[in-house]
PDB file of C-alpha atoms and ligand atoms in Angstrom:
ATOM      1  CA  MET R 779       0.474   0.019   0.207  1.00  0.00           C
ATOM      2  CA  SER R 780       1.856   3.168  -0.873  1.00  0.00           C
ATOM      3  CA  HIS R 781       1.058   6.653   1.083  1.00  0.00           C
ATOM      4  CA  ARG R 782       1.184   9.882   0.082  1.00  0.00           C
ATOM      5  CA  ILE R 783       3.575  12.563   1.536  1.00  0.00           C
ATOM      6  CA  VAL R 784       3.273  16.214   0.409  1.00  0.00           C
ATOM      7  CA  VAL R 785       5.045  19.214   1.555  1.00  0.00           C
ATOM      8  CA  ARG R 786       4.058  22.522   1.439  1.00  0.00           C
ATOM      9  CA  ALA R 787       3.947  26.236   2.306  1.00  0.00           C
ATOM     10  CA  ALA R 788       1.883  26.484   5.454  1.00  0.00           C
ATOM     11  CA  GLU R 789      -1.494  28.493   5.409  1.00  0.00           C
ATOM     12  CA  THR R 790      -3.377  30.199   8.359  1.00  0.00           C
ATOM     13  CA  GLY R 791      -5.515  27.223   8.591  1.00  0.00           C
ATOM     14  CA  ASP R 792      -2.350  25.247   9.716  1.00  0.00           C
ATOM     15  CA  VAL R 793      -2.177  27.159  12.883  1.00  0.00           C
ATOM     16  CA  ASP R 794      -4.093  24.906  15.005  1.00  0.00           C
ATOM     17  CA  GLY R 795      -1.905  21.980  13.995  1.00  0.00           C
ATOM     18  CA  ILE R 796       1.279  23.307  13.665  1.00  0.00           C
ATOM     19  CA  TYR R 797       0.780  24.652  17.437  1.00  0.00           C
ATOM     20  CA  ALA R 798      -0.192  20.769  18.810  1.00  0.00           C
ATOM     21  CA  LEU R 799       2.887  19.927  16.825  1.00  0.00           C
ATOM     22  CA  LEU R 800       5.150  22.153  17.845  1.00  0.00           C
ATOM     23  CA  ARG R 801       3.453  22.092  21.868  1.00  0.00           C
ATOM     24  CA  PRO R 802       4.808  18.890  23.717  1.00  0.00           C
ATOM     25  CA  TYR R 803       8.402  19.081  22.377  1.00  0.00           C
ATOM     26  CA  ALA R 804       8.226  23.178  23.721  1.00  0.00           C
ATOM     27  CA  GLN R 805       6.861  22.291  27.147  1.00  0.00           C
ATOM     28  CA  ASN R 806      10.202  19.310  27.074  1.00  0.00           C
ATOM     29  CA  GLN R 807      12.617  22.869  25.768  1.00  0.00           C
ATOM     30  CA  ILE R 808      13.523  20.314  22.944  1.00  0.00           C
ATOM     31  CA  ILE R 809      12.178  23.673  20.751  1.00  0.00           C
ATOM     32  CA  LEU R 810      11.179  26.753  21.202  1.00  0.00           C
ATOM     33  CA  GLN R 811       7.952  28.054  22.632  1.00  0.00           C
ATOM     34  CA  ARG R 812       5.433  29.712  19.905  1.00  0.00           C
ATOM     35  CA  SER R 813       2.425  31.084  20.281  1.00  0.00           C
ATOM     36  CA  LYS R 814      -0.287  30.914  18.216  1.00  0.00           C
ATOM     37  CA  ASP R 815      -0.012  35.154  17.412  1.00  0.00           C
ATOM     38  CA  ASP R 816       3.743  34.460  16.817  1.00  0.00           C
ATOM     39  CA  LEU R 817       3.116  31.202  14.164  1.00  0.00           C
ATOM     40  CA  PHE R 818       0.551  33.590  12.322  1.00  0.00           C
ATOM     41  CA  GLN R 819       3.023  36.216  12.282  1.00  0.00           C
ATOM     42  CA  HIS R 820       5.567  34.341  10.916  1.00  0.00           C
ATOM     43  CA  LEU R 821       3.488  31.873   8.827  1.00  0.00           C
ATOM     44  CA  GLN R 822       5.428  32.206   5.314  1.00  0.00           C
ATOM     45  CA  GLU R 823       8.655  30.786   7.205  1.00  0.00           C
ATOM     46  CA  PHE R 824       6.363  27.920   7.764  1.00  0.00           C
ATOM     47  CA  ILE R 825       5.982  24.237   5.946  1.00  0.00           C
ATOM     48  CA  VAL R 826       4.186  21.650   6.449  1.00  0.00           C
ATOM     49  CA  ALA R 827       4.023  17.833   5.904  1.00  0.00           C
ATOM     50  CA  GLU R 828       1.124  16.427   5.526  1.00  0.00           C
ATOM     51  CA  TYR R 829       0.420  12.131   5.387  1.00  0.00           C
ATOM     52  CA  ASP R 830      -1.942  10.709   3.030  1.00  0.00           C
ATOM     53  CA  GLY R 831      -3.748  14.337   3.671  1.00  0.00           C
ATOM     54  CA  ILE R 832      -3.059  14.639   7.570  1.00  0.00           C
ATOM     55  CA  LEU R 833      -0.827  16.895   9.090  1.00  0.00           C
ATOM     56  CA  VAL R 834       2.026  15.456  10.763  1.00  0.00           C
ATOM     57  CA  GLY R 835       5.564  17.936  10.774  1.00  0.00           C
ATOM     58  CA  THR R 836       6.648  21.457  10.334  1.00  0.00           C
ATOM     59  CA  ALA R 837       9.582  23.477   9.947  1.00  0.00           C
ATOM     60  CA  ALA R 838      10.430  27.138   9.153  1.00  0.00           C
ATOM     61  CA  LEU R 839      12.841  28.801   7.691  1.00  0.00           C
ATOM     62  CA  HIS R 840      14.303  32.094   8.847  1.00  0.00           C
ATOM     63  CA  ILE R 841      16.453  34.384   7.225  1.00  0.00           C
ATOM     64  CA  TYR R 842      18.873  36.325   9.067  1.00  0.00           C
ATOM     65  CA  GLY R 843      20.995  37.663   5.974  1.00  0.00           C
ATOM     66  CA  SER R 844      21.512  37.937   2.480  1.00  0.00           C
ATOM     67  CA  ASN R 845      23.541  34.376   2.955  1.00  0.00           C
ATOM     68  CA  ILE R 846      22.826  32.684   6.168  1.00  0.00           C
ATOM     69  CA  ALA R 847      19.231  31.379   7.554  1.00  0.00           C
ATOM     70  CA  GLU R 848      18.058  28.870  10.089  1.00  0.00           C
ATOM     71  CA  ILE R 849      15.909  25.925  10.187  1.00  0.00           C
ATOM     72  CA  ARG R 850      14.101  25.644  12.859  1.00  0.00           C
ATOM     73  CA  SER R 851      10.740  24.716  14.892  1.00  0.00           C
ATOM     74  CA  LEU R 852      11.229  21.333  12.967  1.00  0.00           C
ATOM     75  CA  VAL R 853       9.247  18.212  14.277  1.00  0.00           C
ATOM     76  CA  VAL R 854       7.158  15.321  13.106  1.00  0.00           C
ATOM     77  CA  LYS R 855       4.202  13.688  15.404  1.00  0.00           C
ATOM     78  CA  PRO R 856       5.497  10.863  17.273  1.00  0.00           C
ATOM     79  CA  SER R 857       3.447   8.071  15.471  1.00  0.00           C
ATOM     80  CA  HIS R 858       5.000   8.531  11.984  1.00  0.00           C
ATOM     81  CA  GLN R 859       8.438   9.427  12.783  1.00  0.00           C
ATOM     82  CA  GLY R 860      11.214   7.378  10.903  1.00  0.00           C
ATOM     83  CA  LYS R 861       9.114   7.560   7.472  1.00  0.00           C
ATOM     84  CA  ARG R 862      11.350  10.250   6.060  1.00  0.00           C
ATOM     85  CA  ILE R 863       9.106  12.858   6.686  1.00  0.00           C
ATOM     86  CA  GLY R 864      12.215  14.558   8.903  1.00  0.00           C
ATOM     87  CA  HIS R 865      13.901  14.328   5.902  1.00  0.00           C
ATOM     88  CA  LEU R 866      11.208  16.094   3.719  1.00  0.00           C
ATOM     89  CA  LEU R 867      11.274  18.820   5.960  1.00  0.00           C
ATOM     90  CA  VAL R 868      15.182  19.776   5.822  1.00  0.00           C
ATOM     91  CA  GLU R 869      15.028  18.987   2.347  1.00  0.00           C
ATOM     92  CA  GLY R 870      12.098  21.509   1.507  1.00  0.00           C
ATOM     93  CA  CYS R 871      13.830  23.865   3.737  1.00  0.00           C
ATOM     94  CA  GLU R 872      16.662  23.659   1.415  1.00  0.00           C
ATOM     95  CA  LYS R 873      15.047  24.139  -1.388  1.00  0.00           C
ATOM     96  CA  LEU R 874      13.223  26.928   0.170  1.00  0.00           C
ATOM     97  CA  ALA R 875      16.642  28.832   0.578  1.00  0.00           C
ATOM     98  CA  LEU R 876      17.792  28.455  -2.860  1.00  0.00           C
ATOM     99  CA  GLN R 877      15.389  29.476  -3.859  1.00  0.00           C
ATOM    100  CA  LEU R 878      15.884  32.885  -1.861  1.00  0.00           C
ATOM    101  CA  HIS R 879      19.420  32.590  -2.811  1.00  0.00           C
ATOM    102  CA  VAL R 880      20.324  31.801   0.699  1.00  0.00           C
ATOM    103  CA  ALA R 881      23.371  29.456   0.472  1.00  0.00           C
ATOM    104  CA  GLN R 882      24.342  28.478   4.074  1.00  0.00           C
ATOM    105  CA  VAL R 883      21.581  26.799   6.834  1.00  0.00           C
ATOM    106  CA  PHE R 884      21.825  26.147  10.707  1.00  0.00           C
ATOM    107  CA  ALA R 885      19.973  24.819  13.148  1.00  0.00           C
ATOM    108  CA  LEU R 886      20.433  24.481  16.597  1.00  0.00           C
ATOM    109  CA  THR R 887      19.556  20.961  17.588  1.00  0.00           C
ATOM    110  CA  TYR R 888      19.688  17.942  19.964  1.00  0.00           C
ATOM    111  CA  VAL R 889      19.611  15.822  17.403  1.00  0.00           C
ATOM    112  CA  ASP R 890      22.918  16.546  15.505  1.00  0.00           C
ATOM    113  CA  ARG R 891      23.253  12.841  13.966  1.00  0.00           C
ATOM    114  CA  PHE R 892      20.489  13.841  11.946  1.00  0.00           C
ATOM    115  CA  PHE R 893      21.239  16.660  10.570  1.00  0.00           C
ATOM    116  CA  THR R 894      25.010  15.469  10.443  1.00  0.00           C
ATOM    117  CA  ASN R 895      23.554  12.208   7.897  1.00  0.00           C
ATOM    118  CA  MET R 896      22.110  14.521   5.931  1.00  0.00           C
ATOM    119  CA  GLY R 897      25.524  16.409   4.858  1.00  0.00           C
ATOM    120  CA  TYR R 898      25.515  19.121   8.162  1.00  0.00           C
ATOM    121  CA  ASP R 899      28.621  20.165   9.631  1.00  0.00           C
ATOM    122  CA  VAL R 900      29.058  20.685  13.325  1.00  0.00           C
ATOM    123  CA  VAL R 901      29.988  23.487  13.753  1.00  0.00           C
ATOM    124  CA  ALA R 902      31.064  25.915  16.707  1.00  0.00           C
ATOM    125  CA  LYS R 903      28.030  28.371  18.480  1.00  0.00           C
ATOM    126  CA  GLU R 904      30.118  31.237  18.057  1.00  0.00           C
ATOM    127  CA  SER R 905      30.652  31.282  14.552  1.00  0.00           C
ATOM    128  CA  LEU R 906      27.218  32.034  13.591  1.00  0.00           C
ATOM    129  CA  PRO R 907      25.208  34.967  13.417  1.00  0.00           C
ATOM    130  CA  HIS R 908      24.995  37.096  16.410  1.00  0.00           C
ATOM    131  CA  LYS R 909      21.274  38.053  15.561  1.00  0.00           C
ATOM    132  CA  ILE R 910      20.042  34.673  16.870  1.00  0.00           C
ATOM    133  CA  TRP R 911      20.910  35.039  20.486  1.00  0.00           C
ATOM    134  CA  THR R 912      18.048  37.656  20.086  1.00  0.00           C
ATOM    135  CA  VAL R 913      15.759  35.124  19.395  1.00  0.00           C
ATOM    136  CA  CYS R 914      17.814  32.873  22.161  1.00  0.00           C
ATOM    137  CA  VAL R 915      16.875  35.200  25.407  1.00  0.00           C
ATOM    138  CA  HIS R 916      13.200  33.598  24.968  1.00  0.00           C
ATOM    139  CA  CYS R 917      14.466  29.983  26.391  1.00  0.00           C
ATOM    140  CA  LYS R 918      14.702  28.552  29.536  1.00  0.00           C
ATOM    141  CA  LYS R 919      18.068  27.337  28.971  1.00  0.00           C
ATOM    142  CA  PHE R 920      19.509  30.700  27.270  1.00  0.00           C
ATOM    143  CA  ALA R 921      21.937  31.003  29.653  1.00  0.00           C
ATOM    144  CA  ASP R 922      22.835  27.242  29.874  1.00  0.00           C
ATOM    145  CA  CYS R 923      22.534  26.083  26.281  1.00  0.00           C
ATOM    146  CA  ASP R 924      23.552  22.706  25.073  1.00  0.00           C
ATOM    147  CA  GLU R 925      21.997  22.777  22.128  1.00  0.00           C
ATOM    148  CA  ILE R 926      24.882  21.599  18.948  1.00  0.00           C
ATOM    149  CA  ALA R 927      24.909  23.912  16.316  1.00  0.00           C
ATOM    150  CA  VAL R 928      25.240  22.207  12.225  1.00  0.00           C
ATOM    151  CA  GLN R 929      25.628  23.829   9.203  1.00  0.00           C
ATOM    152  CA  LYS R 930      25.464  23.148   5.518  1.00  0.00           C
ATOM    153  CA  ARG R 931      26.678  25.244   2.548  1.00  0.00           C
ATOM    154  CA  LEU R 932      23.513  24.343   0.129  1.00  0.00           C
ATOM    155  CA  SER R 933      25.871  25.698  -3.150  1.00  0.00           C
ATOM    156  CA  ASP R 934      29.381  26.045  -3.659  1.00  0.00           C
ATOM    157  CA  ALA R 935      29.150  28.144  -6.362  1.00  0.00           C
ATOM    158  CA  PRO R 936      28.121  31.805  -6.340  1.00  0.00           C
ATOM    159  CA  ILE R 937      24.154  32.000  -6.164  1.00  0.00           C
ATOM    160  CA  LYS R 938      23.115  32.575  -9.809  1.00  0.00           C
ATOM    161  CA  PRO R 939      20.106  35.120 -10.460  1.00  0.00           C
ATOM    162  CA  MET R 940      17.145  32.892 -11.181  1.00  0.00           C
ATOM    163  CA  GLU R 941      14.074  33.846 -13.031  1.00  0.00           C
ATOM    164  CA  VAL R 942      12.060  35.490 -10.342  1.00  0.00           C
ATOM    165  CA  MET R 943       8.142  34.150 -10.677  1.00  0.00           C
ATOM    166  CA  PRO R 944       6.523  37.438 -11.029  1.00  0.00           C
ATOM    167  CA  ILE R 945       3.228  37.812  -8.668  1.00  0.00           C
ATOM    168  CA  LEU R 946       1.429  39.842 -10.796  1.00  0.00           C
ATOM    169  CA  ASN R 947       2.752  39.889 -14.396  1.00  0.00           C
ATOM    170  CA  VAL R 948       0.473  42.836 -16.237  1.00  0.00           C
ATOM    171  CA  THR R 949       0.426  44.782 -19.495  1.00  0.00           C
ATOM    172  CA  VAL R 950      -0.671  48.006 -19.626  1.00  0.00           C
ATOM    173  CA  LYS R 951      -1.141  50.641 -22.178  1.00  0.00           C
ATOM    174  CA  SER R 952       0.334  54.063 -22.217  1.00  0.00           C
ATOM    175  CA  GLN R 953      -1.319  57.341 -22.355  1.00  0.00           C
ATOM    176  CA  ALA R 954       0.525  59.022 -25.572  1.00  0.00           C
TER     177      ALA R 954
HETATM  178  C1  COA T2241      14.042  14.966  14.656  1.00  0.00           C
HETATM  179  C2  COA T2241      13.286  14.278  13.830  1.00  0.00           C
HETATM  180  C3  COA T2241      12.513  15.675  13.039  1.00  0.00           C
HETATM  181  C4  COA T2241      12.989  13.403  12.138  1.00  0.00           C
HETATM  182  O1  COA T2241      11.926  13.187  11.751  1.00  0.00           O
HETATM  183  P1  COA T2241      11.780  11.838  10.869  1.00  0.00           P
HETATM  184  O2  COA T2241      10.611  11.937  10.323  1.00  0.00           O
HETATM  185  O3  COA T2241      11.620  10.539  12.037  1.00  0.00           O
HETATM  186  O4  COA T2241      13.147  11.605  10.652  1.00  0.00           O
HETATM  187  P2  COA T2241      13.112  10.324   8.927  1.00  0.00           P
HETATM  188  O5  COA T2241      12.230   9.682   9.260  1.00  0.00           O
HETATM  189  O6  COA T2241      13.521  11.857   8.349  1.00  0.00           O
HETATM  190  O7  COA T2241      14.837   9.816   9.270  1.00  0.00           O
HETATM  191  C5  COA T2241      15.203   8.786  10.352  1.00  0.00           C
HETATM  192  C6  COA T2241      16.345   8.950  10.370  1.00  0.00           C
HETATM  193  O8  COA T2241      16.909  10.145  11.721  1.00  0.00           O
HETATM  194  C7  COA T2241      17.249   9.179  12.707  1.00  0.00           C
HETATM  195  N1  COA T2241      17.110  10.212  13.815  1.00  0.00           N
HETATM  196  C8  COA T2241      15.426  10.553  14.301  1.00  0.00           C
HETATM  197  N2  COA T2241      15.647  10.880  15.247  1.00  0.00           N
HETATM  198  C9  COA T2241      16.758  10.985  15.875  1.00  0.00           C
HETATM  199  C10 COA T2241      17.201  11.355  17.038  1.00  0.00           C
HETATM  200  N3  COA T2241      16.426  11.809  18.481  1.00  0.00           N
HETATM  201  N4  COA T2241      18.561  11.267  17.319  1.00  0.00           N
HETATM  202  C11 COA T2241      19.211  10.834  16.361  1.00  0.00           C
HETATM  203  N5  COA T2241      18.893  10.208  15.059  1.00  0.00           N
HETATM  204  C12 COA T2241      17.664  10.089  15.141  1.00  0.00           C
HETATM  205  C13 COA T2241      16.796   8.294  12.838  1.00  0.00           C
HETATM  206  O9  COA T2241      17.885   6.975  13.617  1.00  0.00           O
HETATM  207  C14 COA T2241      17.054   7.622  11.340  1.00  0.00           C
HETATM  208  O10 COA T2241      18.095   7.580  10.537  1.00  0.00           O
HETATM  209  P3  COA T2241      18.554   6.885   9.581  1.00  0.00           P
HETATM  210  O11 COA T2241      18.584   7.467   8.529  1.00  0.00           O
HETATM  211  O12 COA T2241      20.010   6.513   9.370  1.00  0.00           O
HETATM  212  O13 COA T2241      17.699   5.801   9.517  1.00  0.00           O
HETATM  213  C15 COA T2241      11.843  14.064  14.984  1.00  0.00           C
HETATM  214  O14 COA T2241      12.559  13.032  15.478  1.00  0.00           O
HETATM  215  C16 COA T2241      11.564  14.682  15.481  1.00  0.00           C
HETATM  216  O15 COA T2241      10.131  15.219  15.270  1.00  0.00           O
HETATM  217  N6  COA T2241      12.013  15.033  17.018  1.00  0.00           N
HETATM  218  C17 COA T2241      11.082  15.807  18.063  1.00  0.00           C
HETATM  219  C18 COA T2241      11.731  17.249  17.552  1.00  0.00           C
HETATM  220  C19 COA T2241      13.303  17.565  17.272  1.00  0.00           C
HETATM  221  O16 COA T2241      13.930  17.043  18.387  1.00  0.00           O
HETATM  222  N7  COA T2241      12.972  18.340  16.080  1.00  0.00           N
HETATM  223  C20 COA T2241      14.797  18.672  15.842  1.00  0.00           C
HETATM  224  C21 COA T2241      14.782  20.005  16.343  1.00  0.00           C
HETATM  225  S1  COA T2241      15.958  20.960  15.542  1.00  0.00           S
END
């Protein structure tokens, strides 16, 4: 029997589901707590995974600068772990990063082996952009952070401008 996994951009109707996915892990301080307001405000950063049409995973890509972004809020529902959905969500974030011309992604994580298996290197936290700590101050473990930083370069080649899909593309008559 085959099953369909779809990774797509999140939409407003997903917020309750994303919140429910993240909450137990946030309570155990594995990921940062996100309120529903915060999820709505950052919804464009989120992707979700559906397994046979059911929301079972999420991840977000937060851009810090022209060349670096963080994969955060990565969670797969316990009942659906081990089905490569985590891999697909990370690949989805990487694809999104490349589409936005961001060549490097990093994560702060306790599952470093999961990321190193996907080509990430363990790096010193101090090598990450200082801006990340503005988010980390909201973490209870800020003063004693035991997460591991992992980073991946997605493209060695200078990123070529890609064709950007217009949101609107109209022809207007000149007034002359
Ligand atoms: C980490 C997580 C997203 C992986 O999702 P998943 O769908 O189960 O992972 P996949 O099926 O794509 O990949 C499975 C692989 O990851 C490895 N893996 C999964 N969880 C792991 C963990 N906690 N520690 C180390 N490796 C882990 C498995 O051993 C397996 O390895 P293999 O490829 O050699 O067989 C999921 O376990 C999860 O939601 N964990 C809790 C939240 C969390 O820690 N998120 C990461 C925040 S950065």
